[in-house]
Short mmCIF file of C-alpha atoms in Angstrom, two decimals:
data_model
loop_
_atom_site.label_atom_id
_atom_site.label_comp_id
_atom_site.label_asym_id
_atom_site.label_seq_id
_atom_site.Cartn_x
_atom_site.Cartn_y
_atom_site.Cartn_z
CA MET A 1 -37.33 -15.15 -50.20
CA ILE A 2 -36.04 -11.64 -50.85
CA ARG A 3 -32.79 -10.93 -49.02
CA ILE A 4 -32.48 -7.44 -47.51
CA HIS A 5 -29.02 -6.67 -46.13
CA LEU A 6 -28.58 -4.19 -43.29
CA LEU A 7 -25.62 -1.86 -42.98
CA GLU A 8 -25.53 0.79 -40.24
CA GLY A 9 -29.31 0.86 -40.01
CA LYS A 10 -29.87 1.10 -43.79
CA ALA A 11 -31.54 -1.59 -45.88
CA PHE A 12 -30.07 -2.66 -49.23
CA VAL A 13 -31.04 -5.20 -51.90
CA TRP A 14 -28.11 -6.41 -54.02
CA ASN A 15 -29.76 -9.07 -56.14
CA TYR A 16 -31.19 -7.85 -59.46
CA THR A 17 -33.98 -10.45 -59.50
CA ASP A 18 -35.07 -9.44 -55.99
CA ALA A 19 -34.99 -5.72 -56.88
CA ARG A 20 -37.14 -6.32 -59.95
CA GLN A 21 -39.60 -8.49 -58.03
CA ILE A 22 -39.92 -5.84 -55.31
CA ARG A 23 -41.06 -3.24 -57.85
CA GLU A 24 -43.12 -5.32 -60.27
CA LYS A 25 -44.86 -7.65 -57.84
CA HIS A 26 -44.97 -5.73 -54.56
CA ARG A 27 -45.14 -2.07 -55.75
CA ILE A 28 -42.11 -1.05 -53.69
CA VAL A 29 -39.84 1.40 -55.53
CA GLY A 30 -36.80 2.12 -53.34
CA THR A 31 -33.83 4.12 -54.61
CA LEU A 32 -30.89 2.90 -56.69
CA VAL A 33 -27.72 4.25 -55.09
CA GLY A 34 -24.89 2.36 -56.82
CA ALA A 35 -22.51 3.91 -59.35
CA LEU A 36 -22.40 2.57 -62.89
CA ALA A 37 -19.13 0.88 -63.82
CA ARG A 38 -18.59 2.85 -67.04
CA LYS A 39 -19.78 6.22 -65.64
CA PRO A 40 -18.84 6.29 -61.97
CA ARG A 41 -18.93 10.10 -61.64
CA GLN A 42 -22.43 10.81 -62.95
CA ASN A 43 -25.44 10.67 -60.62
CA VAL A 44 -28.38 10.75 -63.03
CA ARG A 45 -28.67 7.03 -63.71
CA MET A 46 -27.71 4.78 -60.84
CA GLY A 47 -27.41 1.02 -60.39
CA LEU A 48 -27.52 -1.59 -57.67
CA PRO A 49 -27.76 -1.76 -54.73
CA LEU A 50 -31.37 -0.75 -54.18
CA GLN A 51 -31.81 1.13 -50.91
CA LEU A 52 -35.15 0.75 -49.16
CA LEU A 53 -36.85 3.03 -46.67
CA PRO A 54 -37.29 1.46 -43.23
CA GLU A 55 -41.03 1.43 -43.92
CA GLU A 56 -40.54 -0.33 -47.26
CA ALA A 57 -38.28 -2.99 -45.76
CA ARG A 58 -40.62 -3.60 -42.81
CA LEU A 59 -43.66 -3.95 -45.08
CA LEU A 60 -41.92 -6.64 -47.13
CA VAL A 61 -40.82 -8.49 -43.99
CA GLU A 62 -44.27 -8.40 -42.38
CA ARG A 63 -45.82 -9.68 -45.60
CA GLY A 64 -43.52 -12.70 -45.34
CA VAL A 65 -41.73 -12.15 -48.65
CA ALA A 66 -38.41 -10.82 -47.33
CA THR A 67 -35.96 -11.27 -44.51
CA LEU A 68 -33.50 -8.86 -42.86
CA LEU A 69 -29.93 -10.11 -42.81
CA LYS A 70 -26.71 -8.87 -41.26
CA ASN A 71 -23.23 -9.94 -42.29
CA PRO A 72 -20.84 -10.37 -39.36
CA ALA A 73 -17.81 -8.13 -39.15
CA CYS A 74 -15.23 -9.04 -41.77
CA GLN A 75 -12.22 -10.88 -40.46
CA PRO A 76 -8.75 -9.87 -41.72
CA HIS A 77 -7.51 -12.09 -44.51
CA GLY A 78 -4.28 -13.96 -44.18
CA ASP A 79 -1.53 -13.92 -46.78
CA ASP A 80 -1.96 -15.67 -50.10
CA THR A 81 0.31 -18.52 -49.05
CA GLY A 82 -2.43 -19.78 -46.75
CA GLN A 83 -4.97 -20.15 -49.53
CA GLY A 84 -6.18 -23.63 -50.28
CA PRO A 85 -5.95 -25.36 -53.66
CA SER A 86 -9.59 -24.63 -54.46
CA THR A 87 -9.11 -20.88 -53.94
CA LEU A 88 -6.00 -20.76 -56.15
CA GLU A 89 -7.83 -22.75 -58.81
CA ASP A 90 -10.74 -20.28 -58.73
CA VAL A 91 -8.32 -17.35 -59.15
CA ALA A 92 -6.64 -19.04 -62.11
CA THR A 93 -10.03 -19.73 -63.71
CA TYR A 94 -11.03 -16.10 -63.21
CA GLN A 95 -7.81 -14.81 -64.78
CA LYS A 96 -8.25 -17.16 -67.72
CA GLY A 97 -11.78 -15.90 -68.22
CA LEU A 98 -10.56 -12.30 -68.19
CA GLU A 99 -7.97 -13.08 -70.87
CA GLU A 100 -10.54 -14.82 -73.08
CA ASN A 101 -12.91 -11.90 -72.60
CA TYR A 102 -10.21 -9.43 -73.64
CA ARG A 103 -9.39 -11.40 -76.80
CA GLU A 104 -13.06 -11.50 -77.74
CA GLN A 105 -13.51 -7.77 -77.17
CA LEU A 106 -10.32 -7.08 -79.18
CA ARG A 107 -11.69 -9.08 -82.12
CA LEU A 108 -15.09 -7.37 -82.00
CA ALA A 109 -13.54 -3.89 -81.74
CA ALA A 110 -11.25 -4.61 -84.71
CA GLU A 111 -14.19 -5.84 -86.79
CA GLN A 112 -16.18 -2.75 -85.91
CA ARG A 113 -13.28 -0.46 -86.90
CA LYS A 114 -12.80 -2.37 -90.16
CA ALA A 115 -16.48 -1.99 -91.02
CA LEU A 116 -16.26 1.74 -90.31
CA LEU A 117 -13.18 2.13 -92.53
CA ASP A 118 -14.90 0.20 -95.32
CA THR A 119 -17.81 2.63 -95.29
CA LEU A 120 -15.39 5.58 -95.44
CA ALA A 121 -12.96 4.00 -97.94
CA GLU A 122 -14.10 6.08 -100.94
CA ARG A 123 -13.93 9.34 -99.01
CA ILE A 124 -10.49 8.45 -97.63
CA ALA A 125 -9.21 7.59 -101.11
CA GLN A 126 -10.45 10.91 -102.50
CA GLY A 127 -8.76 12.80 -99.68
CA GLN A 128 -5.47 10.98 -100.21
CA ALA A 129 -5.61 11.63 -104.00
CA LYS A 130 -6.24 15.32 -103.37
CA LYS A 131 -3.22 15.53 -101.06
CA ARG A 132 -1.00 13.82 -103.63
CA GLN A 133 -2.13 16.26 -106.30
CA GLN A 134 -1.35 19.21 -104.07
CA LYS A 135 2.15 17.81 -103.44
CA GLY A 136 2.66 16.99 -107.13
CA GLU A 137 3.09 13.30 -106.47
CA ASP A 138 2.18 10.64 -109.03
CA GLY A 139 1.72 6.94 -108.78
CA ASP A 140 -0.75 4.51 -107.28
CA PRO A 141 -2.22 5.18 -103.82
CA PRO A 142 -0.69 3.30 -100.92
CA SER A 143 -2.06 -0.17 -100.43
CA LYS A 144 -4.58 -0.91 -97.72
CA PRO A 145 -3.22 -2.74 -94.66
CA ALA A 146 -3.92 -6.43 -95.00
CA ASP A 147 -4.12 -7.26 -91.30
CA LEU A 148 -6.05 -4.75 -89.22
CA GLU A 149 -5.70 -6.68 -85.96
CA SER A 150 -1.91 -6.40 -86.09
CA THR A 151 -2.08 -2.58 -86.23
CA PHE A 152 -5.23 -2.01 -84.14
CA ALA A 153 -4.59 -0.98 -80.52
CA PHE A 154 -7.14 -1.90 -77.86
CA PRO A 155 -5.87 -0.94 -74.37
CA ARG A 156 -6.76 -3.29 -71.57
CA GLU A 157 -7.99 -0.27 -69.61
CA SER A 158 -10.81 0.05 -72.16
CA MET A 159 -11.95 -3.51 -71.61
CA MET A 160 -15.45 -3.96 -70.23
CA VAL A 161 -15.40 -6.02 -67.03
CA GLN A 162 -18.45 -7.49 -65.33
CA LEU A 163 -18.64 -6.39 -61.70
CA PRO A 164 -20.63 -8.81 -59.52
CA THR A 165 -23.11 -7.13 -57.16
CA GLU A 166 -23.53 -10.09 -54.83
CA ARG A 167 -21.45 -12.93 -53.50
CA THR A 168 -21.73 -16.20 -55.34
CA GLN A 169 -20.98 -18.01 -52.08
CA PRO A 170 -22.46 -15.94 -49.19
CA GLY A 171 -20.68 -16.19 -45.89
CA PRO A 172 -22.35 -16.57 -42.50
CA GLU A 173 -25.36 -14.27 -42.06
CA GLU A 174 -27.52 -13.38 -39.08
CA GLU A 175 -31.26 -12.78 -39.38
CA ILE A 176 -32.53 -9.59 -37.73
CA ASN A 177 -35.96 -9.27 -36.09
CA CYS A 178 -37.59 -6.00 -37.21
CA ARG A 179 -39.77 -5.93 -34.07
CA VAL A 180 -36.80 -5.75 -31.71
CA PRO A 181 -34.66 -2.58 -31.59
CA SER A 182 -30.98 -3.15 -32.17
CA GLN A 183 -27.92 -1.37 -33.52
CA ASP A 184 -28.67 -2.70 -36.99
CA TRP A 185 -32.41 -1.94 -36.82
CA PRO A 186 -32.98 0.99 -34.40
CA TYR A 187 -36.48 1.85 -35.67
CA ALA A 188 -38.55 -0.69 -33.74
CA GLY A 189 -40.71 1.02 -31.13
CA GLN A 190 -39.86 4.57 -32.19
CA GLN A 191 -42.96 6.76 -32.25
CA GLY A 192 -42.02 8.52 -35.48
CA HIS A 193 -41.31 5.28 -37.31
CA GLU A 194 -44.52 3.62 -36.10
CA LEU A 195 -46.54 6.62 -37.33
CA ARG A 196 -44.85 6.70 -40.73
CA TYR A 197 -45.15 2.94 -41.13
CA ARG A 198 -48.90 2.89 -40.41
CA VAL A 199 -49.44 5.68 -42.93
CA PHE A 200 -47.17 4.02 -45.49
CA GLN A 201 -48.90 0.68 -45.02
CA ASN A 202 -52.38 2.19 -45.38
CA LEU A 203 -51.51 4.11 -48.55
CA TRP A 204 -49.85 1.03 -50.03
CA GLN A 205 -52.90 -1.10 -49.25
CA ARG A 206 -55.05 1.44 -51.12
CA GLY A 207 -53.06 0.64 -54.27
CA TYR A 208 -50.75 3.65 -54.36
CA TYR A 209 -47.02 3.69 -55.03
CA VAL A 210 -45.28 5.41 -52.11
CA THR A 211 -41.72 6.77 -52.18
CA SER A 212 -39.60 9.10 -50.07
CA GLY A 213 -40.90 12.67 -50.02
CA SER A 214 -37.76 14.38 -48.74
CA LYS A 215 -37.16 16.31 -51.98
CA PHE A 216 -40.54 18.03 -51.53
CA GLY A 217 -40.29 18.56 -47.79
CA GLY A 218 -42.63 15.70 -46.87
CA ASP A 219 -42.42 12.18 -45.50
CA PHE A 220 -43.75 10.43 -48.60
CA LEU A 221 -44.73 11.08 -52.21
CA VAL A 222 -47.89 9.25 -53.26
CA TYR A 223 -48.33 8.13 -56.89
CA PRO A 224 -51.47 6.70 -58.54
CA GLY A 225 -49.25 4.29 -60.52
CA ASP A 226 -45.64 3.46 -61.24
CA PRO A 227 -43.49 6.63 -60.83
CA MET A 228 -41.93 5.87 -64.23
CA ARG A 229 -45.32 6.69 -65.80
CA PHE A 230 -47.06 9.06 -63.37
CA HIS A 231 -46.33 12.22 -61.40
CA ALA A 232 -47.03 12.20 -57.67
CA HIS A 233 -50.50 13.44 -56.71
CA TYR A 234 -49.89 13.88 -52.99
CA ILE A 235 -47.22 14.96 -50.54
CA ALA A 236 -47.80 13.08 -47.28
CA LEU A 237 -46.82 14.77 -44.00
CA CYS A 238 -47.06 12.47 -40.98
CA VAL A 239 -48.05 14.32 -37.79
CA PRO A 240 -49.17 12.85 -34.44
CA LYS A 241 -52.93 13.22 -33.97
CA ASP A 242 -52.81 15.21 -30.73
CA GLU A 243 -49.75 17.31 -31.59
CA PRO A 244 -50.53 20.98 -32.33
CA LEU A 245 -49.57 22.25 -35.78
CA SER A 246 -48.74 25.93 -36.17
CA LEU A 247 -50.56 28.10 -38.69
CA CYS A 248 -47.26 29.00 -40.36
CA ASP A 249 -46.50 25.32 -40.97
CA ILE A 250 -49.95 24.78 -42.47
CA ILE A 251 -49.58 27.79 -44.79
CA SER A 252 -46.07 26.72 -45.83
CA ALA A 253 -47.25 23.20 -46.61
CA GLY A 254 -50.22 24.47 -48.60
CA ARG A 255 -48.11 26.86 -50.65
CA LEU A 256 -45.51 24.20 -51.31
CA GLY A 257 -48.12 21.78 -52.58
CA THR A 258 -49.65 24.42 -54.86
CA ASN A 259 -46.27 25.43 -56.32
CA VAL A 260 -45.45 21.84 -57.29
CA LYS A 261 -49.06 21.06 -58.31
CA LYS A 262 -49.65 18.45 -55.64
CA THR A 263 -52.13 18.06 -52.80
CA VAL A 264 -50.69 18.02 -49.29
CA LEU A 265 -51.97 15.26 -47.00
CA LEU A 266 -51.73 15.68 -43.23
CA CYS A 267 -51.60 12.06 -42.05
CA SER A 268 -52.33 10.86 -38.51
CA VAL A 269 -53.17 7.56 -36.86
CA GLU A 270 -55.97 6.88 -34.36
CA GLN A 271 -55.51 4.82 -31.22
CA ASP A 272 -56.91 1.75 -32.97
CA GLY A 273 -54.39 2.12 -35.82
CA THR A 274 -56.78 3.71 -38.34
CA ALA A 275 -55.11 6.24 -40.62
CA VAL A 276 -56.76 9.66 -40.89
CA TYR A 277 -56.06 12.17 -43.68
CA SER A 278 -56.68 15.89 -44.11
CA SER A 279 -55.92 17.49 -47.48
CA LEU A 280 -54.59 21.01 -48.03
CA GLN A 281 -54.97 23.02 -51.22
CA TRP A 282 -53.98 26.67 -51.51
CA SER A 283 -56.84 28.53 -53.21
CA GLY A 284 -55.21 32.00 -53.24
CA MET A 285 -56.96 35.37 -53.20
CA GLN A 286 -60.41 35.66 -54.76
#
């Protein structure tokens, strides 16, 4: 069962296996929003957690492959003197593992530097001989250091550390019902969410990949295949069936779709839950 954690009304997946299964098996893309450990300031390539749209999370739950979970409010920790023997033993084991990891990385870094120096040895020797000639010095070149590890500096700040993205021993969790509105899941019963979900569900059932369309001014972007391989073909705008739509909005949507080479879909839902689509394409002046 895929575990979807709720935080302030947002749905997150922290487990890598679950995130991969969501995309490969269920055609749900989501958005990676976590910073990478080695490049925390860049925002081009992100990592876990995977944030899901409310519609994506609800679809997985209604298909019976996922569950919504809420962690209770964290309680303040006491001082370290109140820790039990098992906790102190785990800390000692963790510290020992860090030290072993550092020694291994130090050895590998020293070997890599030695291999690099070996490849440049001839060039270095020529440069040193040229300098000695310029200074008028004679004699044999200085000997090569015998022990590289004793002179090689590898700061602990440069050590690569594995950052866990989920708890190995989860604490108490509360399951949330997506059909009942609550502070953690406020979408249940909302007209806008119900409309978007019915459209999202229908497009997904037709075999499309559906993601957020906010960057193109729509509700969803609709792809014929995995977004890693295809461009979106449609921009989906969800509008209530009986709600009037101004001519300016229609023209703006049509021009936007033409400029980004996508077809705009005006999506509505009938009383019986059937999704209805109208496509817009800007033909221009003839």
